[in-house]
mmCIF file of C-alpha atoms in Angstrom:
data_model
loop_
_atom_site.group_PDB
_atom_site.id
_atom_site.type_symbol
_atom_site.label_atom_id
_atom_site.label_comp_id
_atom_site.label_asym_id
_atom_site.label_seq_id
_atom_site.Cartn_x
_atom_site.Cartn_y
_atom_site.Cartn_z
ATOM 1 C CA MET B 1 21.655 29.470 7.044
ATOM 2 C CA PHE B 2 18.947 27.356 5.427
ATOM 3 C CA ASP B 3 19.347 24.844 2.602
ATOM 4 C CA TYR B 4 15.939 25.664 1.105
ATOM 5 C CA VAL B 5 12.890 27.731 1.822
ATOM 6 C CA VAL B 6 9.554 26.538 0.442
ATOM 7 C CA ARG B 7 7.453 29.655 0.002
ATOM 8 C CA SER B 8 3.703 30.263 -0.133
ATOM 9 C CA ALA B 9 2.758 26.732 0.914
ATOM 10 C CA CYS B 10 -0.736 25.681 1.851
ATOM 11 C CA LEU B 11 -0.541 23.336 4.867
ATOM 12 C CA HIS B 12 -3.468 21.288 6.130
ATOM 13 C CA GLY B 13 -4.779 22.889 9.322
ATOM 14 C CA GLU B 14 -3.042 26.244 8.757
ATOM 15 C CA ASP B 15 -4.899 29.495 8.082
ATOM 16 C CA GLY B 16 -3.206 31.272 5.207
ATOM 17 C CA LEU B 17 -0.012 30.467 3.351
ATOM 18 C CA VAL B 18 3.310 29.800 5.093
ATOM 19 C CA ASP B 19 7.016 29.462 4.343
ATOM 20 C CA ILE B 20 8.925 26.318 5.351
ATOM 21 C CA ALA B 21 12.653 26.538 6.111
ATOM 22 C CA ILE B 22 14.765 23.425 5.626
ATOM 23 C CA SER B 23 18.245 22.639 6.902
ATOM 24 C CA GLY B 24 20.112 19.342 7.170
ATOM 25 C CA GLY B 25 17.134 17.425 5.823
ATOM 26 C CA MET B 26 14.847 18.728 8.575
ATOM 27 C CA VAL B 27 12.123 21.361 8.862
ATOM 28 C CA VAL B 28 13.604 24.082 11.076
ATOM 29 C CA ASP B 29 10.957 26.791 10.825
ATOM 30 C CA ILE B 30 7.408 27.364 9.640
ATOM 31 C CA ALA B 31 6.206 30.973 9.518
ATOM 32 C CA ARG B 32 4.146 33.443 7.513
ATOM 33 C CA LEU B 33 7.302 34.960 6.047
ATOM 34 C CA ILE B 34 10.857 33.721 6.454
ATOM 35 C CA THR B 35 13.583 36.159 5.470
ATOM 36 C CA SER B 36 16.455 34.276 3.850
ATOM 37 C CA ASP B 37 18.718 34.313 0.810
ATOM 38 C CA ALA B 38 18.648 30.501 0.604
ATOM 39 C CA PRO B 39 17.404 28.849 -2.611
ATOM 40 C CA SER B 40 13.637 28.723 -2.630
ATOM 41 C CA PHE B 41 10.790 26.733 -4.115
ATOM 42 C CA ASP B 42 7.611 28.664 -4.756
ATOM 43 C CA ALA B 43 4.713 26.402 -3.827
ATOM 44 C CA GLY B 44 2.415 28.976 -5.417
ATOM 45 C CA GLY B 45 -0.324 28.474 -2.857
ATOM 46 C CA ASN B 46 -0.524 24.759 -3.614
ATOM 47 C CA LEU B 47 -1.051 22.100 -0.970
ATOM 48 C CA VAL B 48 2.175 20.804 0.573
ATOM 49 C CA THR B 49 1.760 17.466 2.325
ATOM 50 C CA GLY B 50 3.863 14.604 3.624
ATOM 51 C CA GLY B 51 3.359 12.510 0.511
ATOM 52 C CA PHE B 52 1.588 9.290 -0.357
ATOM 53 C CA ALA B 53 2.376 5.991 1.339
ATOM 54 C CA GLU B 54 1.751 2.674 -0.434
ATOM 55 C CA SER B 55 0.710 0.046 2.126
ATOM 56 C CA HIS B 56 0.320 -2.980 -0.189
ATOM 57 C CA LEU B 57 2.244 -3.448 -3.434
ATOM 58 C CA HIS B 58 3.814 -6.389 -5.294
ATOM 59 C CA LEU B 59 7.006 -5.142 -6.915
ATOM 60 C CA ASP B 60 8.342 -8.626 -7.665
ATOM 61 C CA LYS B 61 5.545 -9.596 -10.075
ATOM 62 C CA ALA B 62 4.796 -6.228 -11.693
ATOM 63 C CA CYS B 63 4.899 -5.548 -15.446
ATOM 64 C CA ILE B 64 4.633 -9.154 -16.694
ATOM 65 C CA LEU B 65 1.654 -8.962 -19.044
ATOM 66 C CA ASP B 66 3.967 -9.872 -21.909
ATOM 67 C CA ARG B 67 4.604 -13.288 -20.337
ATOM 68 C CA ALA B 68 1.559 -14.054 -18.156
ATOM 69 C CA LYS B 69 -2.064 -14.026 -19.315
ATOM 70 C CA ASN B 70 -5.129 -14.466 -17.115
ATOM 71 C CA GLU B 71 -7.486 -16.070 -19.623
ATOM 72 C CA SER B 72 -10.359 -16.548 -17.124
ATOM 73 C CA GLY B 73 -9.966 -13.203 -15.362
ATOM 74 C CA THR B 74 -10.373 -14.966 -12.018
ATOM 75 C CA LEU B 75 -8.215 -15.046 -8.906
ATOM 76 C CA GLN B 76 -7.167 -18.612 -9.613
ATOM 77 C CA GLY B 77 -6.388 -17.709 -13.209
ATOM 78 C CA ALA B 78 -4.107 -14.922 -12.011
ATOM 79 C CA ILE B 79 -2.367 -17.142 -9.441
ATOM 80 C CA SER B 80 -1.774 -19.869 -12.017
ATOM 81 C CA ALA B 81 -0.458 -17.449 -14.638
ATOM 82 C CA VAL B 82 1.991 -15.850 -12.216
ATOM 83 C CA ALA B 83 3.088 -19.225 -10.822
ATOM 84 C CA LYS B 84 4.074 -20.309 -14.336
ATOM 85 C CA ALA B 85 5.824 -17.041 -15.127
ATOM 86 C CA LYS B 86 7.610 -17.001 -11.783
ATOM 87 C CA SER B 87 9.723 -19.997 -12.750
ATOM 88 C CA GLY B 88 11.498 -17.712 -15.231
ATOM 89 C CA PHE B 89 12.078 -14.813 -12.829
ATOM 90 C CA THR B 90 15.679 -13.889 -12.139
ATOM 91 C CA GLU B 91 17.066 -11.421 -9.635
ATOM 92 C CA ASP B 92 17.999 -8.936 -12.353
ATOM 93 C CA ASP B 93 14.609 -9.337 -14.036
ATOM 94 C CA VAL B 94 12.742 -8.589 -10.796
ATOM 95 C CA TYR B 95 15.056 -5.648 -10.127
ATOM 96 C CA ALA B 96 14.452 -4.086 -13.560
ATOM 97 C CA ARG B 97 10.672 -4.415 -13.379
ATOM 98 C CA GLY B 98 10.563 -3.253 -9.766
ATOM 99 C CA ALA B 99 12.694 -0.207 -10.574
ATOM 100 C CA LYS B 100 10.274 0.782 -13.316
ATOM 101 C CA VAL B 101 7.363 0.724 -10.854
ATOM 102 C CA ILE B 102 9.275 2.545 -8.108
ATOM 103 C CA GLU B 103 10.210 5.348 -10.490
ATOM 104 C CA LYS B 104 6.577 5.732 -11.524
ATOM 105 C CA ALA B 105 5.557 5.826 -7.870
ATOM 106 C CA ILE B 106 8.142 8.488 -7.035
ATOM 107 C CA THR B 107 6.820 10.846 -9.706
ATOM 108 C CA GLN B 108 3.282 10.186 -8.465
ATOM 109 C CA GLY B 109 4.286 11.514 -5.043
ATOM 110 C CA THR B 110 4.764 8.255 -3.156
ATOM 111 C CA ASN B 111 7.734 8.172 -0.805
ATOM 112 C CA ALA B 112 7.036 5.036 1.255
ATOM 113 C CA ILE B 113 6.086 1.515 0.183
ATOM 114 C CA ARG B 114 5.300 -1.791 1.860
ATOM 115 C CA THR B 115 5.941 -4.399 -0.806
ATOM 116 C CA HIS B 116 4.962 -8.052 -0.555
ATOM 117 C CA VAL B 117 7.496 -10.524 -1.936
ATOM 118 C CA GLU B 118 6.711 -14.148 -2.775
ATOM 119 C CA ILE B 119 8.959 -16.757 -1.148
ATOM 120 C CA ASP B 120 8.865 -20.470 -1.978
ATOM 121 C CA PRO B 121 11.205 -23.187 -3.326
ATOM 122 C CA GLY B 122 10.172 -22.313 -6.890
ATOM 123 C CA ILE B 123 11.494 -18.742 -6.809
ATOM 124 C CA GLY B 124 13.778 -19.141 -3.828
ATOM 125 C CA LEU B 125 15.171 -15.837 -2.564
ATOM 126 C CA ALA B 126 15.830 -14.296 -5.997
ATOM 127 C CA GLY B 127 12.884 -11.894 -5.733
ATOM 128 C CA PHE B 128 13.743 -10.995 -2.159
ATOM 129 C CA ARG B 129 17.361 -10.243 -3.037
ATOM 130 C CA ALA B 130 16.220 -8.015 -5.917
ATOM 131 C CA ILE B 131 13.861 -6.052 -3.653
ATOM 132 C CA LYS B 132 16.611 -5.652 -1.063
ATOM 133 C CA ARG B 133 18.775 -4.064 -3.763
ATOM 134 C CA LEU B 134 15.915 -1.784 -4.793
ATOM 135 C CA LYS B 135 15.382 -0.765 -1.163
ATOM 136 C CA ARG B 136 19.036 0.255 -0.954
ATOM 137 C CA ASP B 137 19.343 1.876 -4.380
ATOM 138 C CA TYR B 138 16.180 4.019 -4.122
ATOM 139 C CA ALA B 139 16.539 5.051 -0.473
ATOM 140 C CA TRP B 140 17.248 8.605 -1.709
ATOM 141 C CA ALA B 141 13.595 8.945 -2.725
ATOM 142 C CA MET B 142 11.670 6.025 -1.236
ATOM 143 C CA ASP B 143 11.473 4.132 2.040
ATOM 144 C CA ILE B 144 10.701 0.478 1.247
ATOM 145 C CA GLU B 145 9.445 -2.085 3.759
ATOM 146 C CA ILE B 146 9.697 -5.745 2.690
ATOM 147 C CA CYS B 147 6.957 -8.219 3.634
ATOM 148 C CA VAL B 148 7.850 -11.811 2.698
ATOM 149 C CA PHE B 149 4.957 -14.233 2.296
ATOM 150 C CA PRO B 150 4.010 -17.687 0.931
ATOM 151 C CA GLN B 151 1.676 -16.997 -2.014
ATOM 152 C CA GLU B 152 1.334 -20.682 -2.935
ATOM 153 C CA GLY B 153 0.939 -22.043 0.583
ATOM 154 C CA LEU B 154 3.126 -22.762 3.575
ATOM 155 C CA LEU B 155 2.293 -26.089 5.222
ATOM 156 C CA ASN B 156 1.526 -27.702 1.856
ATOM 157 C CA TYR B 157 4.799 -26.497 0.283
ATOM 158 C CA PRO B 158 7.826 -28.081 2.011
ATOM 159 C CA GLY B 159 10.845 -25.831 2.171
ATOM 160 C CA THR B 160 8.880 -22.575 2.206
ATOM 161 C CA GLU B 161 9.155 -21.945 5.947
ATOM 162 C CA GLU B 162 12.922 -22.371 5.890
ATOM 163 C CA LEU B 163 13.187 -19.811 3.083
ATOM 164 C CA LEU B 164 10.905 -17.368 4.910
ATOM 165 C CA ARG B 165 13.097 -17.660 7.986
ATOM 166 C CA GLU B 166 16.210 -17.119 5.893
ATOM 167 C CA ALA B 167 14.657 -13.960 4.441
ATOM 168 C CA LEU B 168 13.765 -12.709 7.917
ATOM 169 C CA ASP B 169 17.309 -13.436 9.050
ATOM 170 C CA SER B 170 18.553 -11.457 6.029
ATOM 171 C CA GLY B 171 16.612 -8.262 6.607
ATOM 172 C CA ALA B 172 12.940 -8.777 5.675
ATOM 173 C CA ASP B 173 10.849 -6.352 7.734
ATOM 174 C CA LEU B 174 7.686 -8.344 8.329
ATOM 175 C CA LEU B 175 5.807 -11.523 7.490
ATOM 176 C CA GLY B 176 2.740 -12.034 5.310
ATOM 177 C CA GLY B 177 0.277 -14.840 4.798
ATOM 178 C CA CYS B 178 -2.214 -16.231 2.318
ATOM 179 C CA PRO B 179 -4.311 -18.827 4.202
ATOM 180 C CA TYR B 180 -6.808 -19.493 1.395
ATOM 181 C CA MET B 181 -3.987 -20.983 -0.686
ATOM 182 C CA ASP B 182 -2.930 -23.475 2.000
ATOM 183 C CA SER B 183 -4.162 -27.031 2.492
ATOM 184 C CA ASP B 184 -4.462 -26.127 6.199
ATOM 185 C CA PRO B 185 -5.454 -22.429 6.408
ATOM 186 C CA VAL B 186 -5.866 -22.415 10.194
ATOM 187 C CA GLY B 187 -2.537 -24.180 10.581
ATOM 188 C CA GLN B 188 -0.847 -21.573 8.364
ATOM 189 C CA ILE B 189 -2.283 -18.721 10.416
ATOM 190 C CA LYS B 190 -1.020 -20.207 13.681
ATOM 191 C CA ARG B 191 2.406 -21.010 12.246
ATOM 192 C CA LEU B 192 2.844 -17.479 10.937
ATOM 193 C CA PHE B 193 1.994 -16.038 14.338
ATOM 194 C CA GLU B 194 4.582 -18.330 15.888
ATOM 195 C CA MET B 195 7.178 -17.155 13.379
ATOM 196 C CA ALA B 196 6.197 -13.517 13.924
ATOM 197 C CA ARG B 197 6.736 -14.010 17.658
ATOM 198 C CA ASP B 198 10.116 -15.661 17.021
ATOM 199 C CA TYR B 199 11.296 -12.657 14.979
ATOM 200 C CA ASP B 200 9.222 -9.940 16.686
ATOM 201 C CA VAL B 201 7.744 -8.710 13.394
ATOM 202 C CA ASP B 202 4.321 -7.523 12.268
ATOM 203 C CA LEU B 203 1.951 -9.582 10.110
ATOM 204 C CA ASP B 204 0.063 -8.670 6.931
ATOM 205 C CA PHE B 205 -2.386 -11.255 5.513
ATOM 206 C CA HIS B 206 -4.034 -11.658 2.116
ATOM 207 C CA LEU B 207 -7.420 -12.752 3.411
ATOM 208 C CA ASP B 208 -10.854 -14.031 2.397
ATOM 209 C CA PHE B 209 -10.697 -13.226 -1.316
ATOM 210 C CA ASP B 210 -14.225 -14.238 -2.364
ATOM 211 C CA LEU B 211 -17.866 -13.218 -1.873
ATOM 212 C CA ASP B 212 -19.139 -16.153 0.226
ATOM 213 C CA PRO B 213 -20.044 -14.849 3.717
ATOM 214 C CA THR B 214 -20.760 -18.331 5.139
ATOM 215 C CA TRP B 215 -17.088 -18.921 6.027
ATOM 216 C CA ARG B 216 -13.999 -16.814 6.639
ATOM 217 C CA HIS B 217 -10.498 -16.825 8.105
ATOM 218 C CA LEU B 218 -10.821 -13.370 9.670
ATOM 219 C CA ASP B 219 -12.163 -14.841 12.905
ATOM 220 C CA GLU B 220 -9.139 -17.127 13.289
ATOM 221 C CA VAL B 221 -6.733 -14.273 12.584
ATOM 222 C CA ALA B 222 -8.489 -12.187 15.243
ATOM 223 C CA ARG B 223 -8.384 -15.069 17.735
ATOM 224 C CA GLN B 224 -4.671 -15.670 17.186
ATOM 225 C CA THR B 225 -3.925 -11.929 17.297
ATOM 226 C CA ILE B 226 -5.376 -11.739 20.803
ATOM 227 C CA ALA B 227 -3.830 -15.048 21.899
ATOM 228 C CA PHE B 228 -0.336 -13.933 20.837
ATOM 229 C CA GLY B 229 -0.775 -10.364 22.091
ATOM 230 C CA TRP B 230 -0.226 -8.989 18.579
ATOM 231 C CA GLN B 231 -2.908 -6.271 18.755
ATOM 232 C CA GLY B 232 -1.985 -3.294 16.598
ATOM 233 C CA ARG B 233 0.534 -5.382 14.642
ATOM 234 C CA VAL B 234 -1.722 -7.178 12.147
ATOM 235 C CA MET B 235 -3.137 -5.969 8.814
ATOM 236 C CA ILE B 236 -5.486 -7.852 6.509
ATOM 237 C CA GLY B 237 -5.835 -7.082 2.799
ATOM 238 C CA HIS B 238 -8.657 -7.605 0.290
ATOM 239 C CA VAL B 239 -11.236 -9.217 2.642
ATOM 240 C CA THR B 240 -13.791 -8.918 -0.146
ATOM 241 C CA LYS B 241 -16.338 -10.822 1.959
ATOM 242 C CA LEU B 242 -16.859 -7.603 3.906
ATOM 243 C CA SER B 243 -18.470 -6.098 0.809
ATOM 244 C CA VAL B 244 -21.446 -8.477 1.002
ATOM 245 C CA LEU B 245 -22.109 -8.433 4.758
ATOM 246 C CA PRO B 246 -25.465 -7.110 6.008
ATOM 247 C CA LYS B 247 -25.196 -4.026 8.213
ATOM 248 C CA ASP B 248 -25.519 -5.853 11.544
ATOM 249 C CA GLN B 249 -22.859 -8.410 10.615
ATOM 250 C CA LEU B 250 -20.530 -5.645 9.424
ATOM 251 C CA VAL B 251 -20.992 -3.882 12.774
ATOM 252 C CA ASP B 252 -20.118 -7.100 14.618
ATOM 253 C CA THR B 253 -17.064 -7.673 12.415
ATOM 254 C CA THR B 254 -15.920 -4.102 12.969
ATOM 255 C CA ALA B 255 -16.158 -4.614 16.721
ATOM 256 C CA LEU B 256 -14.121 -7.827 16.411
ATOM 257 C CA MET B 257 -11.389 -6.033 14.460
ATOM 258 C CA GLN B 258 -11.371 -3.200 16.988
ATOM 259 C CA GLN B 259 -11.006 -5.673 19.845
ATOM 260 C CA ALA B 260 -8.122 -7.451 18.105
ATOM 261 C CA GLY B 261 -6.483 -4.232 16.885
ATOM 262 C CA ILE B 262 -6.494 -5.467 13.279
ATOM 263 C CA GLY B 263 -6.242 -3.019 10.369
ATOM 264 C CA LEU B 264 -7.687 -3.304 6.864
ATOM 265 C CA THR B 265 -6.156 -2.560 3.476
ATOM 266 C CA VAL B 266 -8.606 -2.297 0.593
ATOM 267 C CA LEU B 267 -7.303 -2.825 -2.953
ATOM 268 C CA PRO B 268 -10.048 -1.488 -5.220
ATOM 269 C CA SER B 269 -8.431 -1.970 -8.622
ATOM 270 C CA THR B 270 -7.609 -5.652 -8.145
ATOM 271 C CA ASP B 271 -10.785 -6.457 -6.229
ATOM 272 C CA LEU B 272 -12.980 -4.903 -8.922
ATOM 273 C CA PHE B 273 -11.131 -6.727 -11.671
ATOM 274 C CA LEU B 274 -11.157 -10.225 -10.140
ATOM 275 C CA THR B 275 -14.394 -10.583 -8.174
ATOM 276 C CA GLY B 276 -17.845 -11.371 -9.533
ATOM 277 C CA ARG B 277 -16.472 -13.235 -12.553
ATOM 278 C CA ASP B 278 -19.183 -15.895 -12.233
ATOM 279 C CA CYS B 279 -21.976 -13.300 -12.539
ATOM 280 C CA GLU B 280 -23.577 -12.486 -15.879
ATOM 281 C CA HIS B 281 -25.446 -9.450 -14.549
ATOM 282 C CA SER B 282 -25.723 -7.374 -11.351
ATOM 283 C CA ILE B 283 -22.008 -7.923 -10.933
ATOM 284 C CA PRO B 284 -20.918 -7.206 -7.334
ATOM 285 C CA ARG B 285 -18.193 -4.679 -6.662
ATOM 286 C CA GLY B 286 -16.279 -6.816 -4.162
ATOM 287 C CA VAL B 287 -14.627 -3.788 -2.527
ATOM 288 C CA ALA B 288 -14.614 -3.840 1.272
ATOM 289 C CA PRO B 289 -16.296 -0.732 2.823
ATOM 290 C CA ALA B 290 -13.137 0.577 4.480
ATOM 291 C CA HIS B 291 -14.654 4.004 5.158
ATOM 292 C CA ARG B 292 -17.285 2.445 7.425
ATOM 293 C CA LEU B 293 -14.632 0.649 9.457
ATOM 294 C CA ALA B 294 -12.444 3.762 9.524
ATOM 295 C CA HIS B 295 -15.350 5.767 10.965
ATOM 296 C CA ALA B 296 -15.386 3.263 13.834
ATOM 297 C CA GLY B 297 -11.676 3.702 14.497
ATOM 298 C CA VAL B 298 -10.196 0.749 12.579
ATOM 299 C CA CYS B 299 -6.878 1.555 10.850
ATOM 300 C CA CYS B 300 -7.782 1.472 7.144
ATOM 301 C CA THR B 301 -5.683 2.105 4.050
ATOM 302 C CA ILE B 302 -6.216 2.133 0.284
ATOM 303 C CA ALA B 303 -3.449 0.622 -1.838
ATOM 304 C CA THR B 304 -2.473 -0.387 -5.380
ATOM 305 C CA ASN B 305 -1.652 -4.116 -4.959
ATOM 306 C CA ASN B 306 -0.529 -5.008 -8.506
ATOM 307 C CA VAL B 307 0.625 -3.123 -11.584
ATOM 308 C CA LEU B 308 0.336 -4.512 -15.127
ATOM 309 C CA ASN B 309 0.048 -8.202 -14.310
ATOM 310 C CA PRO B 310 -2.639 -10.939 -14.382
ATOM 311 C CA PHE B 311 -4.104 -9.749 -11.058
ATOM 312 C CA THR B 312 -4.453 -6.158 -12.290
ATOM 313 C CA PRO B 313 -3.642 -5.479 -15.963
ATOM 314 C CA PHE B 314 -3.436 -1.705 -15.514
ATOM 315 C CA GLY B 315 -2.044 0.903 -13.131
ATOM 316 C CA ASP B 316 0.119 4.016 -13.062
ATOM 317 C CA CYS B 317 1.075 3.962 -9.345
ATOM 318 C CA SER B 318 -1.083 7.013 -8.619
ATOM 319 C CA LEU B 319 -2.553 6.745 -5.132
ATOM 320 C CA SER B 320 -4.718 9.825 -5.655
ATOM 321 C CA ARG B 321 -6.262 7.941 -8.584
ATOM 322 C CA MET B 322 -6.709 4.801 -6.458
ATOM 323 C CA ALA B 323 -8.388 6.782 -3.686
ATOM 324 C CA ASN B 324 -10.623 8.438 -6.281
ATOM 325 C CA LEU B 325 -11.554 4.997 -7.621
ATOM 326 C CA TYR B 326 -12.471 3.884 -4.112
ATOM 327 C CA ALA B 327 -14.558 7.025 -3.590
ATOM 328 C CA ASN B 328 -16.435 6.350 -6.835
ATOM 329 C CA VAL B 329 -17.112 2.707 -6.005
ATOM 330 C CA SER B 330 -18.207 3.563 -2.461
ATOM 331 C CA GLN B 331 -20.298 6.533 -3.637
ATOM 332 C CA LEU B 332 -18.518 9.053 -1.409
ATOM 333 C CA SER B 333 -18.831 12.752 -2.154
ATOM 334 C CA THR B 334 -18.708 15.016 0.907
ATOM 335 C CA ILE B 335 -15.564 16.925 1.847
ATOM 336 C CA GLU B 336 -15.276 14.852 5.013
ATOM 337 C CA GLU B 337 -15.523 11.573 3.077
ATOM 338 C CA LEU B 338 -12.975 12.627 0.464
ATOM 339 C CA GLU B 339 -10.604 13.848 3.181
ATOM 340 C CA MET B 340 -10.908 10.397 4.776
ATOM 341 C CA CYS B 341 -9.929 8.838 1.439
ATOM 342 C CA PHE B 342 -6.914 11.139 1.341
ATOM 343 C CA ALA B 343 -5.935 10.050 4.852
ATOM 344 C CA MET B 344 -6.167 6.393 3.768
ATOM 345 C CA VAL B 345 -3.376 6.920 1.215
ATOM 346 C CA THR B 346 -1.279 9.258 3.372
ATOM 347 C CA ASP B 347 -1.629 9.533 7.141
ATOM 348 C CA HIS B 348 -2.881 6.021 7.914
ATOM 349 C CA PRO B 349 -0.420 4.013 5.796
ATOM 350 C CA ALA B 350 2.427 6.311 6.890
ATOM 351 C CA LYS B 351 1.651 5.466 10.512
ATOM 352 C CA LEU B 352 1.483 1.790 9.562
ATOM 353 C CA LEU B 353 4.997 2.072 8.106
ATOM 354 C CA GLY B 354 6.281 3.774 11.249
ATOM 355 C CA ARG B 355 6.356 7.307 9.833
ATOM 356 C CA SER B 356 4.721 10.621 10.576
ATOM 357 C CA ASN B 357 3.047 12.381 7.681
ATOM 358 C CA ALA B 358 2.788 15.693 9.503
ATOM 359 C CA ILE B 359 4.935 18.650 8.471
ATOM 360 C CA THR B 360 6.270 20.050 11.745
ATOM 361 C CA VAL B 361 9.357 21.861 12.988
ATOM 362 C CA GLY B 362 11.905 19.199 13.879
ATOM 363 C CA GLY B 363 10.419 16.676 11.465
ATOM 364 C CA ALA B 364 11.902 15.329 8.252
ATOM 365 C CA ALA B 365 11.688 17.601 5.208
ATOM 366 C CA THR B 366 9.889 14.920 3.206
ATOM 367 C CA PHE B 367 6.842 16.148 1.326
ATOM 368 C CA ILE B 368 5.211 16.866 -2.010
ATOM 369 C CA ALA B 369 3.350 19.789 -3.570
ATOM 370 C CA LEU B 370 -0.067 19.150 -5.098
ATOM 371 C CA PRO B 371 -2.079 21.504 -7.353
ATOM 372 C CA ALA B 372 -4.928 21.816 -4.861
ATOM 373 C CA SER B 373 -5.944 23.931 -1.894
ATOM 374 C CA ASN B 374 -7.224 21.088 0.279
ATOM 375 C CA ARG B 375 -7.116 17.306 0.680
ATOM 376 C CA ALA B 376 -10.612 16.651 -0.645
ATOM 377 C CA GLN B 377 -9.763 18.432 -3.905
ATOM 378 C CA VAL B 378 -6.765 16.131 -4.436
ATOM 379 C CA ILE B 379 -9.055 13.092 -4.458
ATOM 380 C CA ALA B 380 -11.905 14.705 -6.394
ATOM 381 C CA GLU B 381 -9.594 15.900 -9.188
ATOM 382 C CA ILE B 382 -6.961 13.130 -9.038
ATOM 383 C CA ALA B 383 -4.339 15.819 -8.548
ATOM 384 C CA ARG B 384 -0.845 14.866 -9.629
ATOM 385 C CA PRO B 385 2.108 16.255 -7.611
ATOM 386 C CA ILE B 386 4.284 18.891 -9.256
ATOM 387 C CA TRP B 387 7.430 18.304 -7.180
ATOM 388 C CA GLY B 388 8.625 16.489 -4.111
ATOM 389 C CA MET B 389 11.563 16.136 -1.763
ATOM 390 C CA LYS B 390 12.842 13.572 0.705
ATOM 391 C CA ASP B 391 15.026 14.517 3.668
ATOM 392 C CA GLY B 392 15.519 17.995 2.261
ATOM 393 C CA LYS B 393 16.585 16.955 -1.236
ATOM 394 C CA VAL B 394 14.389 17.384 -4.299
ATOM 395 C CA THR B 395 13.577 13.967 -5.764
ATOM 396 C CA PHE B 396 11.354 14.805 -8.758
ATOM 397 C CA GLU B 397 9.655 17.573 -10.669
ATOM 398 C CA TYR B 398 6.529 17.264 -12.793
ATOM 399 C CA PRO B 399 5.548 20.775 -13.904
ATOM 400 C CA ALA B 400 1.898 21.561 -14.387
ATOM 401 C CA ALA B 401 0.600 21.633 -17.938
ATOM 402 C CA ARG B 402 0.941 24.998 -19.701
ATOM 403 C CA LEU B 403 -1.532 26.267 -22.254
ATOM 404 C CA LEU B 404 -0.019 27.807 -25.391
ATOM 405 C CA ARG B 405 -2.644 30.329 -26.416
ATOM 406 C CA PRO B 406 -2.620 31.736 -29.979
#
């Protein structure tokens, strides 16, 4: 007996439509036609895929435009505005705002998130405790990975390291960094690698958030990655300097990242909003060319970063929209390029979060249905999922629009 049968599904790599049988939260059969009286979902020839995975999100400081304004529109303006607002954050406040974002993400087809959580003596562990509750309470629809990090510095902010260690002792999944905010950026990088080794966790850095190619912290991160043997366990986000590198320097940087096994997360919405604020014309995009690095074999993802706050005063948690934005900015148009964008919000971040996005017999029945026949179409049309399930249980429905003809 099956729990469900998904009928007439279009699967990537399959010729023709298939049925998917589900039992005990697992896929137990995939065939052209499965005979069963079990309840069924008619996929209607739509694309069924493993779902979107969010590799870089800030749940703890989402939805605060009513209390934090970025008057200058700059990175520093955003950091200052959030730092002031953060003093008023409570555990219940963070939980309520985070829940709002998670629920949006669920209905947009996302079923896995890596969220960064700020830790310092100003906020203490209130934000972390709230995110831990959210991780538990929304496990029915979302897998959440918690990355704790020192947004306002580590070595220059006494007490921060002790709180980071307490969070890691209490269930945080990995450690993040923000070297450009520290009085000793190189010292922060080394200390975080030491802590990562102590706890055997991965690292995810906010890195090089400007357009000056004459200096960068990427080289030090790569050096420490190799020195500590952390290849394949380090991601770097933003890295807007990559957007202004000449071709030969970008090739050299790509080779360095390949050697160190470092991945890249590009955050187009935030990077477009914050960079180039000092330019009156010919404003630079500031979006790292992730597709070029991905072509060379670097693990690259596209992510949301912030939702409705001073860093990014918009957002609906749609990763198909974010990938479409990246494709527009990077002037991508071929089927192969758009399929790569799709992979950067599904397959690649899923692997980063320790998941498989493939729909196979014996795998988890966790997937979504999209009104498209292929992956490129999802990105080109910003397709919104019409239903989804996690571990064999339906988590949301969002029926397609219906015309009411006269």
